[in-house]
mmCIF file of C-alpha atoms in Angstrom:
data_model
loop_
_atom_site.group_PDB
_atom_site.id
_atom_site.type_symbol
_atom_site.label_atom_id
_atom_site.label_comp_id
_atom_site.label_asym_id
_atom_site.label_seq_id
_atom_site.Cartn_x
_atom_site.Cartn_y
_atom_site.Cartn_z
ATOM 1 C CA MET A 68 0.000 0.000 0.000
ATOM 2 C CA ILE A 69 1.433 3.342 -1.082
ATOM 3 C CA GLY A 70 0.467 6.434 0.923
ATOM 4 C CA VAL A 71 0.196 9.792 -0.844
ATOM 5 C CA ILE A 72 0.535 12.676 1.600
ATOM 6 C CA GLN A 73 -2.070 15.391 1.136
ATOM 7 C CA PHE A 74 -1.337 18.839 2.577
ATOM 8 C CA PRO A 75 -3.611 21.831 2.355
ATOM 9 C CA GLY A 76 -2.382 23.331 -0.902
ATOM 10 C CA SER A 77 -1.221 20.088 -2.491
ATOM 11 C CA CYS A 78 -2.443 19.938 -6.073
ATOM 12 C CA ASP A 79 -0.895 16.841 -7.635
ATOM 13 C CA GLU A 80 -1.970 14.338 -5.018
ATOM 14 C CA ARG A 81 -4.808 12.940 -7.159
ATOM 15 C CA ASP A 82 -2.567 12.361 -10.148
ATOM 16 C CA ALA A 83 0.005 10.779 -7.828
ATOM 17 C CA LEU A 84 -2.676 8.536 -6.337
ATOM 18 C CA ALA A 85 -3.932 7.595 -9.806
ATOM 19 C CA ALA A 86 -0.379 6.790 -10.904
ATOM 20 C CA CYS A 87 0.130 4.576 -7.865
ATOM 21 C CA GLU A 88 -3.198 2.840 -8.419
ATOM 22 C CA ARG A 89 -2.132 1.856 -11.921
ATOM 23 C CA VAL A 90 0.538 -0.360 -10.424
ATOM 24 C CA GLY A 91 -0.796 -1.315 -7.002
ATOM 25 C CA GLU A 92 -2.838 -0.227 -4.028
ATOM 26 C CA ALA A 93 -2.682 3.308 -2.718
ATOM 27 C CA ARG A 94 -4.484 5.643 -0.394
ATOM 28 C CA MET A 95 -4.399 9.315 0.500
ATOM 29 C CA VAL A 96 -2.777 10.263 3.826
ATOM 30 C CA TRP A 97 -4.138 13.521 5.257
ATOM 31 C CA HIS A 98 -1.432 15.809 6.667
ATOM 32 C CA GLU A 99 -2.744 15.402 10.222
ATOM 33 C CA GLU A 100 -2.362 11.615 10.177
ATOM 34 C CA THR A 101 0.571 10.212 12.114
ATOM 35 C CA ASP A 102 -0.063 6.487 11.741
ATOM 36 C CA LEU A 103 1.586 5.022 8.652
ATOM 37 C CA SER A 104 1.086 1.395 9.657
ATOM 38 C CA GLY A 105 0.242 -0.697 6.627
ATOM 39 C CA ILE A 106 2.022 1.770 4.329
ATOM 40 C CA ASP A 107 4.921 0.313 2.327
ATOM 41 C CA GLY A 108 5.886 3.396 0.363
ATOM 42 C CA VAL A 109 5.206 7.124 0.559
ATOM 43 C CA VAL A 110 4.755 9.777 -2.114
ATOM 44 C CA VAL A 111 5.042 13.427 -1.082
ATOM 45 C CA PRO A 112 3.294 15.084 -4.018
ATOM 46 C CA GLY A 113 3.583 18.413 -5.754
ATOM 47 C CA GLY A 114 1.625 21.588 -5.210
ATOM 48 C CA PHE A 115 1.877 24.551 -2.914
ATOM 49 C CA SER A 116 1.646 23.052 0.561
ATOM 50 C CA TYR A 117 0.474 25.607 3.120
ATOM 51 C CA GLY A 118 0.614 28.208 0.378
ATOM 52 C CA ASP A 119 4.408 27.860 0.218
ATOM 53 C CA TYR A 120 4.451 30.614 2.830
ATOM 54 C CA LEU A 121 7.922 31.784 3.860
ATOM 55 C CA ARG A 122 9.700 29.360 1.474
ATOM 56 C CA ALA A 123 8.473 26.440 -0.571
ATOM 57 C CA GLY A 124 8.174 23.484 1.800
ATOM 58 C CA ALA A 125 9.191 25.421 4.909
ATOM 59 C CA ILE A 126 5.886 25.027 6.754
ATOM 60 C CA ALA A 127 4.893 21.588 5.453
ATOM 61 C CA ARG A 128 7.908 19.993 7.105
ATOM 62 C CA PHE A 129 6.220 20.627 10.466
ATOM 63 C CA ALA A 130 3.014 18.795 9.473
ATOM 64 C CA PRO A 131 2.192 15.877 11.798
ATOM 65 C CA ALA A 132 2.355 13.486 8.854
ATOM 66 C CA MET A 133 5.904 14.614 8.078
ATOM 67 C CA GLY A 134 7.093 13.447 11.503
ATOM 68 C CA ALA A 135 5.702 10.036 10.623
ATOM 69 C CA VAL A 136 7.327 10.198 7.166
ATOM 70 C CA SER A 137 10.714 10.987 8.753
ATOM 71 C CA GLU A 138 10.399 7.945 11.035
ATOM 72 C CA PHE A 139 9.263 5.854 8.083
ATOM 73 C CA ALA A 140 12.295 6.967 6.067
ATOM 74 C CA ALA A 141 14.626 6.301 9.012
ATOM 75 C CA ARG A 142 13.330 2.703 9.094
ATOM 76 C CA GLY A 143 14.286 2.385 5.434
ATOM 77 C CA GLY A 144 10.831 2.943 3.966
ATOM 78 C CA PRO A 145 10.883 4.288 0.403
ATOM 79 C CA VAL A 146 9.817 7.919 0.056
ATOM 80 C CA LEU A 147 9.390 9.703 -3.282
ATOM 81 C CA GLY A 148 9.111 13.492 -3.165
ATOM 82 C CA ILE A 149 7.933 15.171 -6.343
ATOM 83 C CA CYS A 150 8.347 18.916 -6.997
ATOM 84 C CA ASN A 151 6.880 20.557 -3.874
ATOM 85 C CA GLY A 152 7.421 17.165 -2.208
ATOM 86 C CA PHE A 153 11.126 17.449 -3.101
ATOM 87 C CA GLN A 154 11.184 20.936 -1.571
ATOM 88 C CA VAL A 155 9.493 19.655 1.591
ATOM 89 C CA LEU A 156 11.980 16.780 1.952
ATOM 90 C CA CYS A 157 14.923 19.187 1.546
ATOM 91 C CA GLU A 158 13.467 21.550 4.153
ATOM 92 C CA ALA A 159 12.903 18.567 6.452
ATOM 93 C CA GLY A 160 16.569 17.598 6.125
ATOM 94 C CA LEU A 161 15.718 14.229 4.571
ATOM 95 C CA LEU A 162 17.454 15.259 1.355
ATOM 96 C CA PRO A 163 20.514 17.445 0.729
ATOM 97 C CA GLY A 164 20.422 20.854 -0.884
ATOM 98 C CA ALA A 165 17.639 23.321 -1.505
ATOM 99 C CA LEU A 166 15.415 24.459 -4.349
ATOM 100 C CA LEU A 167 15.689 28.105 -5.409
ATOM 101 C CA PRO A 168 13.538 30.214 -7.726
ATOM 102 C CA ASN A 169 14.149 29.332 -11.376
ATOM 103 C CA GLY A 170 17.109 31.133 -12.894
ATOM 104 C CA GLY A 171 14.837 32.766 -15.453
ATOM 105 C CA LEU A 172 12.271 33.670 -12.772
ATOM 106 C CA ARG A 173 9.464 32.238 -14.900
ATOM 107 C CA PHE A 174 7.064 29.458 -14.135
ATOM 108 C CA ILE A 175 8.087 26.632 -16.450
ATOM 109 C CA CYS A 176 5.657 23.997 -17.697
ATOM 110 C CA ARG A 177 6.987 21.674 -20.382
ATOM 111 C CA GLN A 178 8.191 18.217 -21.249
ATOM 112 C CA VAL A 179 11.896 17.593 -20.577
ATOM 113 C CA ASP A 180 14.236 14.676 -21.056
ATOM 114 C CA LEU A 181 15.927 13.193 -18.002
ATOM 115 C CA VAL A 182 18.914 10.897 -17.954
ATOM 116 C CA ALA A 183 19.136 8.276 -15.232
ATOM 117 C CA GLU A 184 22.552 8.402 -13.625
ATOM 118 C CA SER A 185 22.789 6.354 -10.472
ATOM 119 C CA CYS A 186 20.366 3.422 -10.516
ATOM 120 C CA ASP A 187 21.155 2.020 -7.055
ATOM 121 C CA SER A 188 18.012 3.386 -5.433
ATOM 122 C CA PRO A 189 14.937 1.175 -5.206
ATOM 123 C CA PHE A 190 13.064 3.615 -7.448
ATOM 124 C CA ALA A 191 15.380 2.901 -10.363
ATOM 125 C CA ALA A 192 14.954 -0.888 -10.214
ATOM 126 C CA GLU A 193 13.908 -1.024 -13.890
ATOM 127 C CA LEU A 194 16.412 1.558 -15.146
ATOM 128 C CA GLU A 195 19.962 1.366 -16.437
ATOM 129 C CA PRO A 196 22.340 4.310 -16.142
ATOM 130 C CA GLY A 197 21.927 6.477 -19.229
ATOM 131 C CA ALA A 198 18.236 5.641 -19.693
ATOM 132 C CA ARG A 199 16.253 8.627 -20.980
ATOM 133 C CA LEU A 200 12.829 9.499 -19.630
ATOM 134 C CA SER A 201 10.472 12.107 -21.056
ATOM 135 C CA ILE A 202 8.693 13.719 -18.107
ATOM 136 C CA PRO A 203 7.114 17.149 -17.645
ATOM 137 C CA VAL A 204 8.317 19.863 -15.278
ATOM 138 C CA LYS A 205 5.993 22.559 -13.949
ATOM 139 C CA HIS A 206 7.450 24.765 -11.288
ATOM 140 C CA MET A 207 8.617 28.195 -10.246
ATOM 141 C CA THR A 208 11.115 27.113 -7.599
ATOM 142 C CA GLY A 209 13.051 24.223 -9.052
ATOM 143 C CA ARG A 210 16.663 25.337 -9.258
ATOM 144 C CA PHE A 211 18.563 22.718 -7.296
ATOM 145 C CA PHE A 212 21.351 24.182 -5.201
ATOM 146 C CA ALA A 213 23.993 22.724 -2.937
ATOM 147 C CA PRO A 214 27.505 23.939 -2.098
ATOM 148 C CA GLU A 215 30.196 22.766 -4.525
ATOM 149 C CA ALA A 216 31.697 20.277 -2.071
ATOM 150 C CA GLU A 217 28.265 18.767 -1.472
ATOM 151 C CA LEU A 218 27.669 18.489 -5.228
ATOM 152 C CA ASP A 219 31.003 16.656 -5.580
ATOM 153 C CA ARG A 220 30.017 14.326 -2.778
ATOM 154 C CA LEU A 221 26.565 13.599 -4.223
ATOM 155 C CA GLY A 222 28.141 12.678 -7.552
ATOM 156 C CA ALA A 223 30.859 10.552 -5.988
ATOM 157 C CA GLU A 224 28.431 8.698 -3.732
ATOM 158 C CA GLY A 225 26.075 7.856 -6.587
ATOM 159 C CA ARG A 226 23.261 9.960 -5.180
ATOM 160 C CA VAL A 227 22.413 11.876 -8.331
ATOM 161 C CA ALA A 228 19.481 9.811 -9.577
ATOM 162 C CA PHE A 229 18.605 11.978 -12.588
ATOM 163 C CA ARG A 230 20.056 14.881 -14.492
ATOM 164 C CA TYR A 231 18.338 16.951 -17.136
ATOM 165 C CA ALA A 232 19.545 15.822 -20.543
ATOM 166 C CA ALA A 233 22.209 18.015 -22.164
ATOM 167 C CA GLY A 234 20.685 21.350 -23.115
ATOM 168 C CA GLU A 235 17.412 20.651 -21.307
ATOM 169 C CA ASN A 236 18.124 22.125 -17.873
ATOM 170 C CA PRO A 237 15.012 24.290 -17.554
ATOM 171 C CA ASN A 238 15.747 26.185 -14.347
ATOM 172 C CA GLY A 239 19.484 26.610 -13.837
ATOM 173 C CA SER A 240 19.850 23.650 -11.473
ATOM 174 C CA ALA A 241 23.421 23.065 -10.331
ATOM 175 C CA ARG A 242 25.114 20.513 -12.591
ATOM 176 C CA ASP A 243 21.790 19.798 -14.322
ATOM 177 C CA ILE A 244 20.581 17.859 -11.286
ATOM 178 C CA ALA A 245 16.899 16.889 -11.484
ATOM 179 C CA GLY A 246 16.730 14.310 -8.700
ATOM 180 C CA VAL A 247 18.827 13.223 -5.718
ATOM 181 C CA THR A 248 18.624 10.527 -3.075
ATOM 182 C CA ASN A 249 19.490 10.467 0.590
ATOM 183 C CA GLU A 250 22.559 8.606 1.814
ATOM 184 C CA ALA A 251 20.715 5.311 2.242
ATOM 185 C CA GLY A 252 19.071 5.638 -1.160
ATOM 186 C CA ASN A 253 15.505 5.106 0.066
ATOM 187 C CA VAL A 254 14.434 8.749 -0.232
ATOM 188 C CA LEU A 255 14.293 10.285 -3.717
ATOM 189 C CA GLY A 256 13.453 13.871 -4.548
ATOM 190 C CA LEU A 257 12.591 14.726 -8.115
ATOM 191 C CA MET A 258 11.642 18.077 -9.597
ATOM 192 C CA PRO A 259 9.901 16.715 -12.737
ATOM 193 C CA HIS A 260 6.502 15.030 -12.404
ATOM 194 C CA PRO A 261 6.478 11.309 -13.185
ATOM 195 C CA GLU A 262 2.801 11.130 -12.104
ATOM 196 C CA HIS A 263 1.946 13.266 -15.139
ATOM 197 C CA ALA A 264 3.722 10.827 -17.460
ATOM 198 C CA VAL A 265 1.850 7.574 -16.944
ATOM 199 C CA ASP A 266 -0.185 7.284 -20.155
ATOM 200 C CA PRO A 267 0.834 7.637 -23.836
ATOM 201 C CA LEU A 268 -2.362 9.647 -24.284
ATOM 202 C CA THR A 269 -0.674 12.596 -22.582
ATOM 203 C CA GLY A 270 2.614 12.224 -24.403
ATOM 204 C CA SER A 271 4.636 9.779 -22.340
ATOM 205 C CA ASP A 272 4.313 6.939 -19.876
ATOM 206 C CA ASP A 273 7.983 7.050 -18.893
ATOM 207 C CA GLY A 274 7.105 8.068 -15.325
ATOM 208 C CA LEU A 275 5.355 4.797 -14.585
ATOM 209 C CA THR A 276 8.626 2.974 -13.990
ATOM 210 C CA LEU A 277 9.184 4.876 -10.726
ATOM 211 C CA PHE A 278 5.753 3.948 -9.381
ATOM 212 C CA ARG A 279 6.117 0.293 -10.434
ATOM 213 C CA ALA A 280 9.436 0.136 -8.577
ATOM 214 C CA LEU A 281 7.886 1.832 -5.540
ATOM 215 C CA ALA A 282 4.915 -0.565 -5.517
ATOM 216 C CA ARG A 283 7.255 -3.556 -5.507
ATOM 217 C CA GLN A 284 9.149 -2.448 -2.435
ATOM 218 C CA PRO A 285 8.890 -4.734 0.566
ATOM 219 C CA SER A 286 7.389 -3.258 3.728
ATOM 220 C CA PRO A 287 9.958 -1.552 5.937
ATOM 221 C CA ALA A 288 10.891 -3.288 9.168
ATOM 222 C CA MET B 141 10.904 42.616 22.990
ATOM 223 C CA LYS B 142 10.324 43.374 19.345
ATOM 224 C CA ALA B 143 12.594 42.158 16.609
ATOM 225 C CA LYS B 144 13.177 42.561 12.931
ATOM 226 C CA VAL B 145 14.768 39.777 10.966
ATOM 227 C CA LEU B 146 16.275 40.626 7.609
ATOM 228 C CA ILE B 147 16.708 37.617 5.345
ATOM 229 C CA ARG B 148 18.483 37.721 2.012
ATOM 230 C CA PRO B 149 19.966 35.353 -0.540
ATOM 231 C CA ARG B 150 23.506 34.327 0.374
ATOM 232 C CA GLN B 151 26.295 36.056 -1.487
ATOM 233 C CA GLY B 152 27.269 34.136 -4.579
ATOM 234 C CA ILE B 153 23.818 32.685 -5.111
ATOM 235 C CA LEU B 154 22.026 33.990 -8.185
ATOM 236 C CA ASP B 155 19.059 36.113 -7.151
ATOM 237 C CA PRO B 156 16.789 36.251 -10.202
ATOM 238 C CA GLN B 157 14.354 38.607 -8.447
ATOM 239 C CA GLY B 158 17.141 41.098 -7.875
ATOM 240 C CA LYS B 159 18.247 40.717 -11.494
ATOM 241 C CA ALA B 160 14.727 41.348 -12.761
ATOM 242 C CA VAL B 161 14.425 44.506 -10.669
ATOM 243 C CA GLU B 162 17.865 45.643 -11.789
ATOM 244 C CA ARG B 163 16.957 45.172 -15.455
ATOM 245 C CA ALA B 164 13.688 47.057 -15.030
ATOM 246 C CA LEU B 165 15.261 50.175 -13.547
ATOM 247 C CA PRO B 166 16.953 51.659 -16.633
ATOM 248 C CA ALA B 167 13.607 51.552 -18.476
ATOM 249 C CA LEU B 168 12.311 53.976 -15.866
ATOM 250 C CA GLY B 169 15.325 56.207 -16.193
ATOM 251 C CA PHE B 170 17.172 54.968 -13.090
ATOM 252 C CA GLU B 171 20.656 54.371 -14.453
ATOM 253 C CA GLY B 172 23.703 53.086 -12.637
ATOM 254 C CA VAL B 173 21.962 50.762 -10.175
ATOM 255 C CA SER B 174 23.659 47.412 -9.717
ATOM 256 C CA ASN B 175 23.860 44.414 -7.389
ATOM 257 C CA VAL B 176 20.160 44.514 -6.513
ATOM 258 C CA ARG B 177 19.260 41.699 -4.146
ATOM 259 C CA VAL B 178 15.741 41.012 -2.957
ATOM 260 C CA GLY B 179 15.187 39.528 0.482
ATOM 261 C CA ARG B 180 12.415 39.682 3.035
ATOM 262 C CA LEU B 181 11.767 41.281 6.379
ATOM 263 C CA VAL B 182 10.066 39.511 9.266
ATOM 264 C CA GLU B 183 8.816 41.539 12.217
ATOM 265 C CA LEU B 184 7.923 39.788 15.440
ATOM 266 C CA GLU B 185 7.530 40.130 19.191
ATOM 267 C CA THR B 186 9.144 37.662 21.551
ATOM 268 C CA ASP B 187 9.369 36.975 25.288
ATOM 269 C CA ASP B 188 12.742 35.291 24.875
ATOM 270 C CA PRO B 189 15.134 37.070 22.496
ATOM 271 C CA SER B 190 17.874 34.541 23.305
ATOM 272 C CA LYS B 191 16.065 32.070 21.087
ATOM 273 C CA LEU B 192 15.905 34.357 18.064
ATOM 274 C CA ASP B 193 18.992 32.994 16.334
ATOM 275 C CA ALA B 194 17.825 29.399 16.722
ATOM 276 C CA LEU B 195 14.375 30.376 15.518
ATOM 277 C CA CYS B 196 15.850 32.005 12.434
ATOM 278 C CA GLU B 197 18.097 29.065 11.640
ATOM 279 C CA SER B 198 15.355 26.506 12.002
ATOM 280 C CA LEU B 199 12.480 28.267 10.276
ATOM 281 C CA LEU B 200 12.691 31.892 9.174
ATOM 282 C CA ALA B 201 15.805 31.388 7.047
ATOM 283 C CA ASN B 202 17.322 28.390 5.320
ATOM 284 C CA PRO B 203 20.999 28.853 6.223
ATOM 285 C CA LEU B 204 22.055 26.867 3.173
ATOM 286 C CA ILE B 205 20.771 29.546 0.830
ATOM 287 C CA GLU B 206 20.011 32.586 2.992
ATOM 288 C CA ASP B 207 21.782 34.908 5.418
ATOM 289 C CA PHE B 208 19.900 36.673 8.173
ATOM 290 C CA GLU B 209 20.405 39.577 10.511
ATOM 291 C CA VAL B 210 18.442 40.092 13.712
ATOM 292 C CA GLU B 211 17.743 43.496 15.162
ATOM 293 C CA THR B 212 15.960 43.784 18.500
ATOM 294 C CA TYR B 213 14.514 46.823 20.156
ATOM 295 C CA ASP B 214 12.534 47.559 23.280
ATOM 296 C CA ASP B 215 8.732 47.618 23.208
ATOM 297 C CA SER B 216 8.820 50.843 25.164
ATOM 298 C CA SER B 217 10.555 52.814 22.456
ATOM 299 C CA ALA B 218 7.857 54.868 20.870
ATOM 300 C CA GLU B 219 8.681 54.109 17.276
ATOM 301 C CA PRO B 220 10.367 51.072 15.778
ATOM 302 C CA PRO B 221 13.298 51.789 13.499
ATOM 303 C CA ASP B 222 11.719 53.058 10.341
ATOM 304 C CA SER B 223 12.015 50.394 7.664
ATOM 305 C CA ARG B 224 11.295 53.002 5.004
ATOM 306 C CA SER B 225 14.358 54.926 6.042
ATOM 307 C CA SER B 226 17.275 54.973 3.661
ATOM 308 C CA GLY B 227 19.642 54.743 6.614
ATOM 309 C CA PRO B 228 21.547 51.638 7.657
ATOM 310 C CA LEU B 229 19.507 48.806 9.118
ATOM 311 C CA THR B 230 21.046 48.933 12.557
ATOM 312 C CA ARG B 231 21.110 52.444 13.893
ATOM 313 C CA PRO B 232 22.614 53.841 17.067
ATOM 314 C CA GLY B 233 20.123 53.562 19.877
ATOM 315 C CA SER B 234 18.625 50.296 18.728
ATOM 316 C CA SER B 235 19.997 47.344 20.628
#
């Protein structure tokens, strides 16, 4: 059972739920819930949680459900943060770095190509390094930032899950980084939206692979 | 105790808001303005000013990407430092 966290201000939770339901069982987890028993994987979806007041993700990290998600992640449970979910996980300290306003200061909504780099995380079970995925981005605050030494470390430790394909970096992200994992590899943050790429009808179903891999994860201890 | 917290993008980090403002100025005839950086100002009242730095580091600012300055002043002072002033942020007389 995959749990999709729903904050006030989330807006992609239904697409995330629908994507999960294509490959397994899923349910919505309201932000006030603190009991994740029976949940084998978590999606922190996109949107504008708590209005993105102060900074994107800054308030959502204090939601009761996020305490439970942190414990879940510490037990090794797989957590996928998408867009605003990525921002929330960075603010919560579950992922390195931060997301800054796009370099061009515009809201960007378009299809981009991603290249899988490190495929050690459970989310990349079906992917080989170098695999290309066509997945849309839609964000205002998606410029990944981390200090140079941290960027070196992320690359060396195989924690860069995805980079934007050459020439496709839409927002000025450092070293074209589109998605990173935590040290243990069970938490992935991704700026593009795989839940919007699950049916050829809308241009691509390349995002489905992440949800299939998530659905196949064993329950955490 | 009242406090003002000034938060701004860390030096060296591209501030696209500042750039956009900077680029708009010459169109209005304001030449020679550079290095515009846009931050935010948080005003608050607190019973325990000793916790202000921790409060800033854990919520008001993200130290990875933002610097902050805290200025406190007594409730009893008639007027808070005027944020519209063109003077420096911390002025003599404010503690």
